[in-house]
Short mmCIF file of C-alpha atoms in Angstrom, two decimals:
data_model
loop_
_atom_site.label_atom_id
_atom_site.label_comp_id
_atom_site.label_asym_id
_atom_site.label_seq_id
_atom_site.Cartn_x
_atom_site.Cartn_y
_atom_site.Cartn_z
CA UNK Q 145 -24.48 4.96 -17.87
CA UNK Q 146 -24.06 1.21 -18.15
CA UNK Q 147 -25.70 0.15 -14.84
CA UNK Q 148 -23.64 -0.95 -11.44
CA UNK Q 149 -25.76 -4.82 -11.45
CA UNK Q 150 -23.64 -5.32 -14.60
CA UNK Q 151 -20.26 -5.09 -12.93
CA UNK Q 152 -21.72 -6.93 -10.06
CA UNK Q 153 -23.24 -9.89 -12.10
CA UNK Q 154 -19.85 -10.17 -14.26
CA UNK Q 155 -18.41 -10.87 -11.13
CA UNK Q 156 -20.38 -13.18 -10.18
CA UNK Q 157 -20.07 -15.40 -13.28
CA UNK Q 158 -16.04 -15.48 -13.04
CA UNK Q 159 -16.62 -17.10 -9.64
CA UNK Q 160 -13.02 -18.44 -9.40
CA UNK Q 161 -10.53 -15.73 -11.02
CA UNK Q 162 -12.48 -13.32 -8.81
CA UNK Q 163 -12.19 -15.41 -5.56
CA UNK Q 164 -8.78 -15.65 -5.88
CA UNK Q 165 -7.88 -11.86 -6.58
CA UNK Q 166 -10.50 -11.31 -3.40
CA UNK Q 167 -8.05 -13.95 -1.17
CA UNK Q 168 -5.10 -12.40 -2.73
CA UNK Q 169 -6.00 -8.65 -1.98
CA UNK Q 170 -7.60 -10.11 1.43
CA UNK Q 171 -4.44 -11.08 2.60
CA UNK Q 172 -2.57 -7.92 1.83
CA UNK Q 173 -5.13 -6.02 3.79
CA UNK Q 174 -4.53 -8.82 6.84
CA UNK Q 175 -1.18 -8.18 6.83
CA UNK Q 176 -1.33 -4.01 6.79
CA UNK Q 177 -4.18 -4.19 9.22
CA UNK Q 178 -2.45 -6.43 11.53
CA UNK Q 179 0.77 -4.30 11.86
CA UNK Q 180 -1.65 -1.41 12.64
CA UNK Q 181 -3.52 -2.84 15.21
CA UNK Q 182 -0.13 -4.12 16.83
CA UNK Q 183 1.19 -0.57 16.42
CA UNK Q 184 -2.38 0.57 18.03
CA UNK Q 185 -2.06 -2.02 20.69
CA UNK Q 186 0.93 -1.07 21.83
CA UNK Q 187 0.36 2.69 22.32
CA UNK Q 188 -3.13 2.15 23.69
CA UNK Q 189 -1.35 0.30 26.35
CA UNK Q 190 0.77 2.35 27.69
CA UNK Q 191 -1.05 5.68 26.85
CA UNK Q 192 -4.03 4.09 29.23
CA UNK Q 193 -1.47 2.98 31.85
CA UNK Q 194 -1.17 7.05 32.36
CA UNK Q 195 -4.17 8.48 34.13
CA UNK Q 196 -5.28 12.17 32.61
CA UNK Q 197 -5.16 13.74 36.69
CA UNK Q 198 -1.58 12.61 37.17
CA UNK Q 199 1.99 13.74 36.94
CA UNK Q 200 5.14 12.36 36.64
CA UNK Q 201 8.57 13.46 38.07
CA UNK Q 202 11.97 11.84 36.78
CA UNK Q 203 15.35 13.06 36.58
CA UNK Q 204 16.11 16.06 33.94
CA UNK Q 205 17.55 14.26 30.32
CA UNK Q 206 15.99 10.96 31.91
CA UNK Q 207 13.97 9.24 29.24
CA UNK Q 208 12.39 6.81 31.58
CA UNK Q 209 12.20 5.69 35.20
CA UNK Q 210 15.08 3.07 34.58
CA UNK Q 211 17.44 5.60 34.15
CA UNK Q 212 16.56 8.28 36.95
CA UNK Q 213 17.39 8.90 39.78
CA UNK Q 214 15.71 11.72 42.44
CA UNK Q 215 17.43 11.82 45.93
CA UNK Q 216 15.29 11.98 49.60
CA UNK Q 217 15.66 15.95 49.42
CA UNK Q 218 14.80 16.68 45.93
CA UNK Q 219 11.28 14.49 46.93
CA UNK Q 220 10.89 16.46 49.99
CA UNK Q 221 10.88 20.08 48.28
CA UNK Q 222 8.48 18.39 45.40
CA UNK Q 223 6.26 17.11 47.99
CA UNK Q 224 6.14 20.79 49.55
CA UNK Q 225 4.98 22.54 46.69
CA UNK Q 226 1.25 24.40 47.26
CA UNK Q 227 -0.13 22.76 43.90
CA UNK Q 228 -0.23 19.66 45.45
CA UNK Q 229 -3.20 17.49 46.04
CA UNK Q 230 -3.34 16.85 49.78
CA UNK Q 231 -5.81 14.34 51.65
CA UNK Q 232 -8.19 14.97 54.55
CA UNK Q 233 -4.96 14.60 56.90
CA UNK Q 234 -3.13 16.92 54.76
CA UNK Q 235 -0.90 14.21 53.04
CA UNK Q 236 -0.06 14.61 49.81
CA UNK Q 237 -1.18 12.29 47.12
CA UNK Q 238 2.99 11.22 45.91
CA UNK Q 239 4.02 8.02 45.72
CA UNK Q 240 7.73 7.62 45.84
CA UNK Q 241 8.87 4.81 43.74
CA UNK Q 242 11.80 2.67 43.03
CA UNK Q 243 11.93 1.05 39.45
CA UNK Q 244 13.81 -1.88 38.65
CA UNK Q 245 14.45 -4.41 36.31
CA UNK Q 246 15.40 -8.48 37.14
CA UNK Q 247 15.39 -11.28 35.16
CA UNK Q 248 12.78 -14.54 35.20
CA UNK Q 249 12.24 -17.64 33.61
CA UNK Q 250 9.38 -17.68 30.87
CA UNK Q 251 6.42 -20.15 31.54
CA UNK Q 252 6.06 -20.93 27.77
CA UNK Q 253 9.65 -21.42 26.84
CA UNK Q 254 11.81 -20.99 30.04
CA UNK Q 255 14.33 -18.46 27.91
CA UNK Q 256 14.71 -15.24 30.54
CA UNK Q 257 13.17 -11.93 30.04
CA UNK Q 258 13.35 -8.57 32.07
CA UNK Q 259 10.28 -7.66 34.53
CA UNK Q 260 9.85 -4.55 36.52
CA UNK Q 261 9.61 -4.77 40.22
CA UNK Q 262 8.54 -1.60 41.54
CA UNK Q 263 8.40 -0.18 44.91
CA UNK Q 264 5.71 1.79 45.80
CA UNK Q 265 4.06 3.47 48.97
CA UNK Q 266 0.60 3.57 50.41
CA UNK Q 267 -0.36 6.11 47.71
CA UNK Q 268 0.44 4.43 44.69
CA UNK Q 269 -2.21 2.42 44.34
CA UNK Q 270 -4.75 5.84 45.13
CA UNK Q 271 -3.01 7.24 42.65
CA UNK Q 272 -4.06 4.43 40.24
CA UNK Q 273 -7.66 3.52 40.83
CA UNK Q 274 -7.49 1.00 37.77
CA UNK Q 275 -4.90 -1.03 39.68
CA UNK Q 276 -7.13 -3.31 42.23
CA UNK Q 277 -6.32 -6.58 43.75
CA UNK Q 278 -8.42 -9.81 42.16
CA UNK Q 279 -6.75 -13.04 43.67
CA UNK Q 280 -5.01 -13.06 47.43
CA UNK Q 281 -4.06 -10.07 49.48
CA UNK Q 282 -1.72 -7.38 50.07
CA UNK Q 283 1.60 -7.82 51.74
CA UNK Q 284 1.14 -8.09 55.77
CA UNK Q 285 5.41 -9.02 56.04
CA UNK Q 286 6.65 -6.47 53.42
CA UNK Q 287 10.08 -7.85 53.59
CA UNK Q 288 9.13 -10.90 52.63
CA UNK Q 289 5.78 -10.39 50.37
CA UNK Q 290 4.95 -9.28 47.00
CA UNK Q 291 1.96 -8.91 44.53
CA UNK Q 292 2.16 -9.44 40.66
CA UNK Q 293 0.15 -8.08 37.91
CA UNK Q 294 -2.45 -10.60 36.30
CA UNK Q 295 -0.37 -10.71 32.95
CA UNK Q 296 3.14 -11.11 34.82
CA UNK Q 297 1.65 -14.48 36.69
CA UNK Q 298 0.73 -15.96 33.46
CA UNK Q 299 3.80 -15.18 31.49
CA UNK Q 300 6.63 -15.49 34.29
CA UNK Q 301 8.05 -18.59 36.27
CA UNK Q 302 7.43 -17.64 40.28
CA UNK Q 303 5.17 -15.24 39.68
CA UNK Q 304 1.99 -16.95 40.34
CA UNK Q 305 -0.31 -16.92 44.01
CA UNK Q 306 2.06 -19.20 46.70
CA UNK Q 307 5.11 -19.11 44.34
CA UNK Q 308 8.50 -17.72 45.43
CA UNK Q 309 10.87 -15.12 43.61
CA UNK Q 310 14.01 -14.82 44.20
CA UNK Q 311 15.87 -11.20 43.76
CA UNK Q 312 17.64 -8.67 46.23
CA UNK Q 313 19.49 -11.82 47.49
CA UNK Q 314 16.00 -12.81 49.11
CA UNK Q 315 12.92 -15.04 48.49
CA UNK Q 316 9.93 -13.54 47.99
CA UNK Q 317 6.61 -15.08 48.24
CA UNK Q 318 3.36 -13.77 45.61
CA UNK Q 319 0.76 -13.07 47.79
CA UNK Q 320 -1.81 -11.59 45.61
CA UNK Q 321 -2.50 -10.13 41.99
CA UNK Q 322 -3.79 -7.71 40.81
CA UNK Q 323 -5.85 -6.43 37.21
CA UNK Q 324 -5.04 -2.78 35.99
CA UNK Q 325 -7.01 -2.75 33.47
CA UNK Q 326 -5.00 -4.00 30.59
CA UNK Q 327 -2.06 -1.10 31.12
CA UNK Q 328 1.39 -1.84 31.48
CA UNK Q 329 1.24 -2.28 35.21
CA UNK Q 330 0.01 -6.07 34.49
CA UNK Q 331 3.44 -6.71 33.45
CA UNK Q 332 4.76 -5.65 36.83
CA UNK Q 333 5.96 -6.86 40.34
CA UNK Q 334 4.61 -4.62 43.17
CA UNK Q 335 6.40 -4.52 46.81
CA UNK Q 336 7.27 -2.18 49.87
CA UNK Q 337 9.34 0.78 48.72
CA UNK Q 338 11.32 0.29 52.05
CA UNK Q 339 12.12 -2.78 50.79
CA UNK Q 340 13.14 -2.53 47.54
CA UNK Q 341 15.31 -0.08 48.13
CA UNK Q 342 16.97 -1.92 51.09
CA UNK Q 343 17.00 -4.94 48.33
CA UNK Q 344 18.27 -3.16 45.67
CA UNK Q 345 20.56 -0.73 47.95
CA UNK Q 346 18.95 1.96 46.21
CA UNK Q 347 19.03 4.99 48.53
CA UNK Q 348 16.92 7.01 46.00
CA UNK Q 349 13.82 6.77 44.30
CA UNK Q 350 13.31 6.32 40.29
CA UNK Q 351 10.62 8.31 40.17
CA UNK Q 352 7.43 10.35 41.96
CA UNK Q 353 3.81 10.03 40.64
CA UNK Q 354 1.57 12.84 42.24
CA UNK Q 355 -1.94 14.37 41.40
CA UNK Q 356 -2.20 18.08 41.66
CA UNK Q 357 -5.24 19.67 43.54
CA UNK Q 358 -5.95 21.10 39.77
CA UNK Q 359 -4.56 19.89 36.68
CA UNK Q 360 -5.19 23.39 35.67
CA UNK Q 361 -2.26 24.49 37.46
CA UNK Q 362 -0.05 22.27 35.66
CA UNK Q 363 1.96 24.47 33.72
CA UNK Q 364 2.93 26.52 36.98
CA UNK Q 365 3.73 23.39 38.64
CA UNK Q 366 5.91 22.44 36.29
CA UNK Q 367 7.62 25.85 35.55
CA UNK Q 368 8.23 26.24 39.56
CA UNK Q 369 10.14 22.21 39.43
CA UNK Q 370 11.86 22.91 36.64
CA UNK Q 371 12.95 26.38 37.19
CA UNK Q 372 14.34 25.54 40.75
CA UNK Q 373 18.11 24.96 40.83
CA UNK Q 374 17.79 22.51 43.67
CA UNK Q 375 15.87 20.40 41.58
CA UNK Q 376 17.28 18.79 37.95
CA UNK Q 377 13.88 17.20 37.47
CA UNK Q 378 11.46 16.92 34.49
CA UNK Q 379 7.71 17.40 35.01
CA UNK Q 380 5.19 15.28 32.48
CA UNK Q 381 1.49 14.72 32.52
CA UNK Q 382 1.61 10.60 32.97
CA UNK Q 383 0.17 9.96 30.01
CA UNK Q 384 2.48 12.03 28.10
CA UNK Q 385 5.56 9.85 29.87
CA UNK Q 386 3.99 6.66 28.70
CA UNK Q 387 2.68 7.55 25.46
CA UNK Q 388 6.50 8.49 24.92
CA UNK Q 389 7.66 5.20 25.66
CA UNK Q 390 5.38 3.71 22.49
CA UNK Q 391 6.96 5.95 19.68
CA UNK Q 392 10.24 4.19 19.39
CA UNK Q 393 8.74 0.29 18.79
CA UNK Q 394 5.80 2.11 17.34
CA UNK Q 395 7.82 3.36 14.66
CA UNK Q 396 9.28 0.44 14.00
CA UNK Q 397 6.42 -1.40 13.56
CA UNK Q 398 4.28 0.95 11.43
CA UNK Q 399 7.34 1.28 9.07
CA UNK Q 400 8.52 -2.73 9.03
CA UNK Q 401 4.45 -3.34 8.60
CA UNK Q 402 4.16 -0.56 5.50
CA UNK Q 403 7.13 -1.89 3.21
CA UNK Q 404 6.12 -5.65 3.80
CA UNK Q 405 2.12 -4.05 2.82
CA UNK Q 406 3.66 -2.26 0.01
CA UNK Q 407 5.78 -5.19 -1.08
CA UNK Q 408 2.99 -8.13 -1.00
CA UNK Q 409 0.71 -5.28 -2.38
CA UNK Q 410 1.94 -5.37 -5.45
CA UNK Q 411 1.36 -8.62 -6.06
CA UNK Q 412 -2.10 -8.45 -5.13
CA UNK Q 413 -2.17 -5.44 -7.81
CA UNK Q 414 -0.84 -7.19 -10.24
CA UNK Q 415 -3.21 -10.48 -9.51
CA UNK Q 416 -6.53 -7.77 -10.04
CA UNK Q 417 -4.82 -6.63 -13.31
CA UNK Q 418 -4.42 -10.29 -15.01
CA UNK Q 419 -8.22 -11.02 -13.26
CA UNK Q 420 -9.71 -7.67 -15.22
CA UNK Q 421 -7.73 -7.75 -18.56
CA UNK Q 422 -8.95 -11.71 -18.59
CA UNK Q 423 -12.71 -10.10 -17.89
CA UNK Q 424 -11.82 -7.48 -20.87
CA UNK Q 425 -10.70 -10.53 -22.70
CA UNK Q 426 -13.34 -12.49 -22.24
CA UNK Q 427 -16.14 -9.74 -23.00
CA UNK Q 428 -14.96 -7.68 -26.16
CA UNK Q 429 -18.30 -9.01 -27.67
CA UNK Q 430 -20.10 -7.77 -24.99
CA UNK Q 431 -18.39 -4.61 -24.73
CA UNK Q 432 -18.52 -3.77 -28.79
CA UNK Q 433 -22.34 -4.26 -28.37
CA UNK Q 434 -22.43 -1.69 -25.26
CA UNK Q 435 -20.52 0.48 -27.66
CA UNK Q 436 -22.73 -0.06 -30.63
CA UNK Q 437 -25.87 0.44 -28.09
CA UNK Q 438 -24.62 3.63 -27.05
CA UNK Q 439 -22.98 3.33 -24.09
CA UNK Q 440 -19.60 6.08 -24.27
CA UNK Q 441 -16.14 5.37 -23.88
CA UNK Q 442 -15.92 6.50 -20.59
CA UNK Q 443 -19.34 4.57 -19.55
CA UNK Q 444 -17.19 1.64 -20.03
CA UNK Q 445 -13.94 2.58 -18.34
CA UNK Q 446 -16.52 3.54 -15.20
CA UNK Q 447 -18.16 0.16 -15.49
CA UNK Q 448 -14.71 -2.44 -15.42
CA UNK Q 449 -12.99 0.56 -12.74
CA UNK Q 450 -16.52 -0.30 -10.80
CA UNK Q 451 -16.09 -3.90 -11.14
CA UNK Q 452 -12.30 -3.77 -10.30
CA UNK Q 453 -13.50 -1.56 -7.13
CA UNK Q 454 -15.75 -3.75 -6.00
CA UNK Q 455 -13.37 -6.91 -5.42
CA UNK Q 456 -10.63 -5.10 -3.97
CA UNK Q 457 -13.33 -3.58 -1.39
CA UNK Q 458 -14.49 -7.52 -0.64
CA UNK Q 459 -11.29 -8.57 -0.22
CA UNK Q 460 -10.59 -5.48 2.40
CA UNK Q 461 -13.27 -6.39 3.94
CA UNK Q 462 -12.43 -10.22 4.05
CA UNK Q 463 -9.14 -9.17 5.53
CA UNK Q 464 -10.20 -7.00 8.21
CA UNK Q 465 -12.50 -9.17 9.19
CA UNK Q 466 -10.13 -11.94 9.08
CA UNK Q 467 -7.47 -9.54 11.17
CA UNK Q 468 -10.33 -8.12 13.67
CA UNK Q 469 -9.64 -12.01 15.24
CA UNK Q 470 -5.74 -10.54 16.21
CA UNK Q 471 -8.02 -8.43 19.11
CA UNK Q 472 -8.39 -11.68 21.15
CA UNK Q 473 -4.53 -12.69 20.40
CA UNK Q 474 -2.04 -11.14 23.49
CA UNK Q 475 1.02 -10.81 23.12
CA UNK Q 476 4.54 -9.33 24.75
CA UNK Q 477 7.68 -7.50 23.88
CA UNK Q 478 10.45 -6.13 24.76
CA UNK Q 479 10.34 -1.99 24.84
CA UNK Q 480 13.05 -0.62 23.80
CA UNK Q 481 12.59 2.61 25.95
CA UNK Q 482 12.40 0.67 29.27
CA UNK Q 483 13.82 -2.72 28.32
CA UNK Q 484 11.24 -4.60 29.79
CA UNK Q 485 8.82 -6.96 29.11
CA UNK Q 486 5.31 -5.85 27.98
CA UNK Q 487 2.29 -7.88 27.16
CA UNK Q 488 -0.47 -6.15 25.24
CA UNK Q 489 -3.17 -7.22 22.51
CA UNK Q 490 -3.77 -6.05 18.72
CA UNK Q 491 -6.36 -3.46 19.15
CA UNK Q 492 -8.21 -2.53 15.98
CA UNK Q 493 -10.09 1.14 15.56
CA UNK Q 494 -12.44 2.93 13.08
CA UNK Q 495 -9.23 4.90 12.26
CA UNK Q 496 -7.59 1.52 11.27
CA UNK Q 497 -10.63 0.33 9.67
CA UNK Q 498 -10.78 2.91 7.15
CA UNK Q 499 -7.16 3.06 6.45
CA UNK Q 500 -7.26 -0.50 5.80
CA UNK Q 501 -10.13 0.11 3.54
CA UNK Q 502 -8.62 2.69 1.77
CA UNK Q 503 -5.71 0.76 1.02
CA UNK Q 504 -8.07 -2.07 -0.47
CA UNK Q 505 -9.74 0.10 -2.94
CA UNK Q 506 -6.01 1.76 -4.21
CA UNK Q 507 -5.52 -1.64 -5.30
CA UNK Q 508 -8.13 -1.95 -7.22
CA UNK Q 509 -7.74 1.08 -8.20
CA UNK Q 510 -4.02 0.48 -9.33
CA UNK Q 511 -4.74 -2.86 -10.71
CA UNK Q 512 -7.99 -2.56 -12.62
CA UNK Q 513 -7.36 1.18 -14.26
CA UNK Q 514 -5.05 0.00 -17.49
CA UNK Q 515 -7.59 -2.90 -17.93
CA UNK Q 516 -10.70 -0.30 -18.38
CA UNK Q 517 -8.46 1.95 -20.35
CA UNK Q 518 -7.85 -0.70 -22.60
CA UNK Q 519 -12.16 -1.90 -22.78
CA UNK Q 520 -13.26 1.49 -23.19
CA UNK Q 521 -10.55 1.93 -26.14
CA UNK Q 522 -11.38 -0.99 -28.06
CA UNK Q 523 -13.04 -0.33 -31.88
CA UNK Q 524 -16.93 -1.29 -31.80
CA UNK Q 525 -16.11 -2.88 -35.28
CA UNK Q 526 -13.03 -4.99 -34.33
CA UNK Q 527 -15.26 -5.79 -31.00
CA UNK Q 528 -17.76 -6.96 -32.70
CA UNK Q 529 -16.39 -9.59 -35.12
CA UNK Q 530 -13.94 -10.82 -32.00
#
């Protein structure tokens, strides 16, 4: 077998022509990368704004908490059932929420977007031990005070410490903020449930978040809410409910980010084809003398599908390392399941890694195969005298 430092060292002699097929495949593997780790970002974010020990309650048919509605009684004979987790005063941890969406002013560009308030209870922030307050305090005048998530501050006019908000035909003053750990509750409002719904004249609540006193007894849980005819209510795991929410963008994204791979991919395949047949080219000499040496046919089709290999794997790795930069890039959009706002970063993972590898090395694949076929074909005679 002709050995791999061959491949390597031609490579290295066509400095240019190979730089520029690396760039070229680099930046196809940028691009498919990229629309991955947006895809990736997106899910991680809300799949992590669910925690594993909670569960979520909405209206039966409801797809999210925009569109459900539970009424006082309905809450009442959820919050009675014996799988609930109860505290040392034998409250149960439920948090009763109101969900809604208002418009505000961008910082950046002043164009409006939607941002969930949400009205929660005492337990809503037990329920979510990722949620803590970083800047300020909580609300001491509930009917007058809110708290924002770190991300909503940054992104939304009104939203910072000391600023006002007007919705619910009142002004409301931010009074603290709060981290959650990079989930979708950054992209929230927080205030009294009382008051929301008094705002809002909502009489009802969107939604209940509870933690059962074992998540083994989930499925009975849920069979006993959803079999009761009292109650037209769906029972999720919470990270089920947001994970759902990522599918429909997700989608999107994975396939717009596949055919605009595919589509710059083939030039990229095409650029590693005219870069080998100008190597083939350029070394019938050489190659007629491997021949004449010894070396098989297929010795030399495994030698220039080696080379070809090897630059499509440089410039995968050139691109993701080019695209693992997107991780400190935020960004927000619009999800089309809840119609809000949501700010999240490209996230990249091993998974993504290797796909983005793989893809690399089917280029080179693709591009330098008919180039070998046609080196390892060529007469050692007619090489020779080239």
């Amino acid at each position: 077998m002709i050995p791999p430092s061959y491949a390597i060292r031609n490579i290295a002699k066509r400095k240019i022509t190979s730089t520029l097929t690396i760039l070229g495949i680099s930046l196809v593997v940028f691009v498919f990368a990229g629309s991955l780790m947006l895809s990736n970002g997106l899910h991680e974010t809300l799949v992590a704004t669910g925690h594993p020990a909670n569960v979520t309650v909405i209206r039966r048919a409801s797809q999210t908490e925009v569109q459900s509605i539970i009424n006082f009684d309905q809450a009442q004979v959820v919050k009675s059932a014996p799988e609930m987790s109860r505290d040392e005063n034998g409250n149960p941890y439920l948090a009763n929420e109101v969900y809604v969406l208002i418009s505000l002013p961008k910082r950046a560009t002043g164009d409006e977007a939607n941002i969930v308030v949400r009205g929660v209870n005492d337990m809503s922030m037990a329920l979510r031990p990722n949620v803590k307050l970083i800047e300020g305090r909580m609300w001491q005048d509930p009917g007058s005070e809110i708290i924002a998530g770190r991300s909503a501050s940054e992104r939304y006019q009104g939203c910072g410490i000391g600023e006002k908000v007007r919705f619910g035909a009142r002004d409301w003053t931010v009074v603290g903020l709060f981290d959650a750990g990079g989930t979708g509750y950054e992209s929230e409002i927080w205030c009294d449930i009382i008051q929301a719904s008094d705002a809002f004249r909502r009489p009802v609540y969107s939604s209940l978040t509870l933690r059962l006193a074992d998540t083994s007894q989930f499925d009975s849980f849920k069979a006993r809410i959803e079999n009761d005819p009292r109650l037209p209510l769906d029972v999720k795991r919470e990270k089920d409910y947001y994970a759902s929410q990522s599918r429909t963008i997700s989608t999107f994204i994975n396939v717009a980010g596949t055919v605009i791979s595919f589509i710059f991919s083939l030039g990229a395949i095409v650029g590693a084809m005219i870069t080998m047949y100008a190597a083939v080219a350029n070394r019938t000499k050489e190659i007629g003398t491997l021949r004449a040496l010894g070396f098989s046919r297929f010795s030399v089709l495994t030698v220039f599908l080696f080379e070809a290999l090897i630059i499509s794997l440089t410039g995968g790795l050139v691109g993701v390392a080019a695209a693992y930069f997107l991780n400190f890039l935020q960004i927000s959009t619009t999800n089309w399941d809840t119609f809000s706002e949501l700010a999240f970063n490209f996230r990249l993972s091993s998974s993504i890694l290797i796909q983005a590898l793989i893809f690399s090395l089917v280029m080179g694949l693709l591009g330098g195969f008919l180039p070998a076929v046609r080196a390892s074909r060529l007469r050692i005679v007619e090489s020779l005298r080239a």
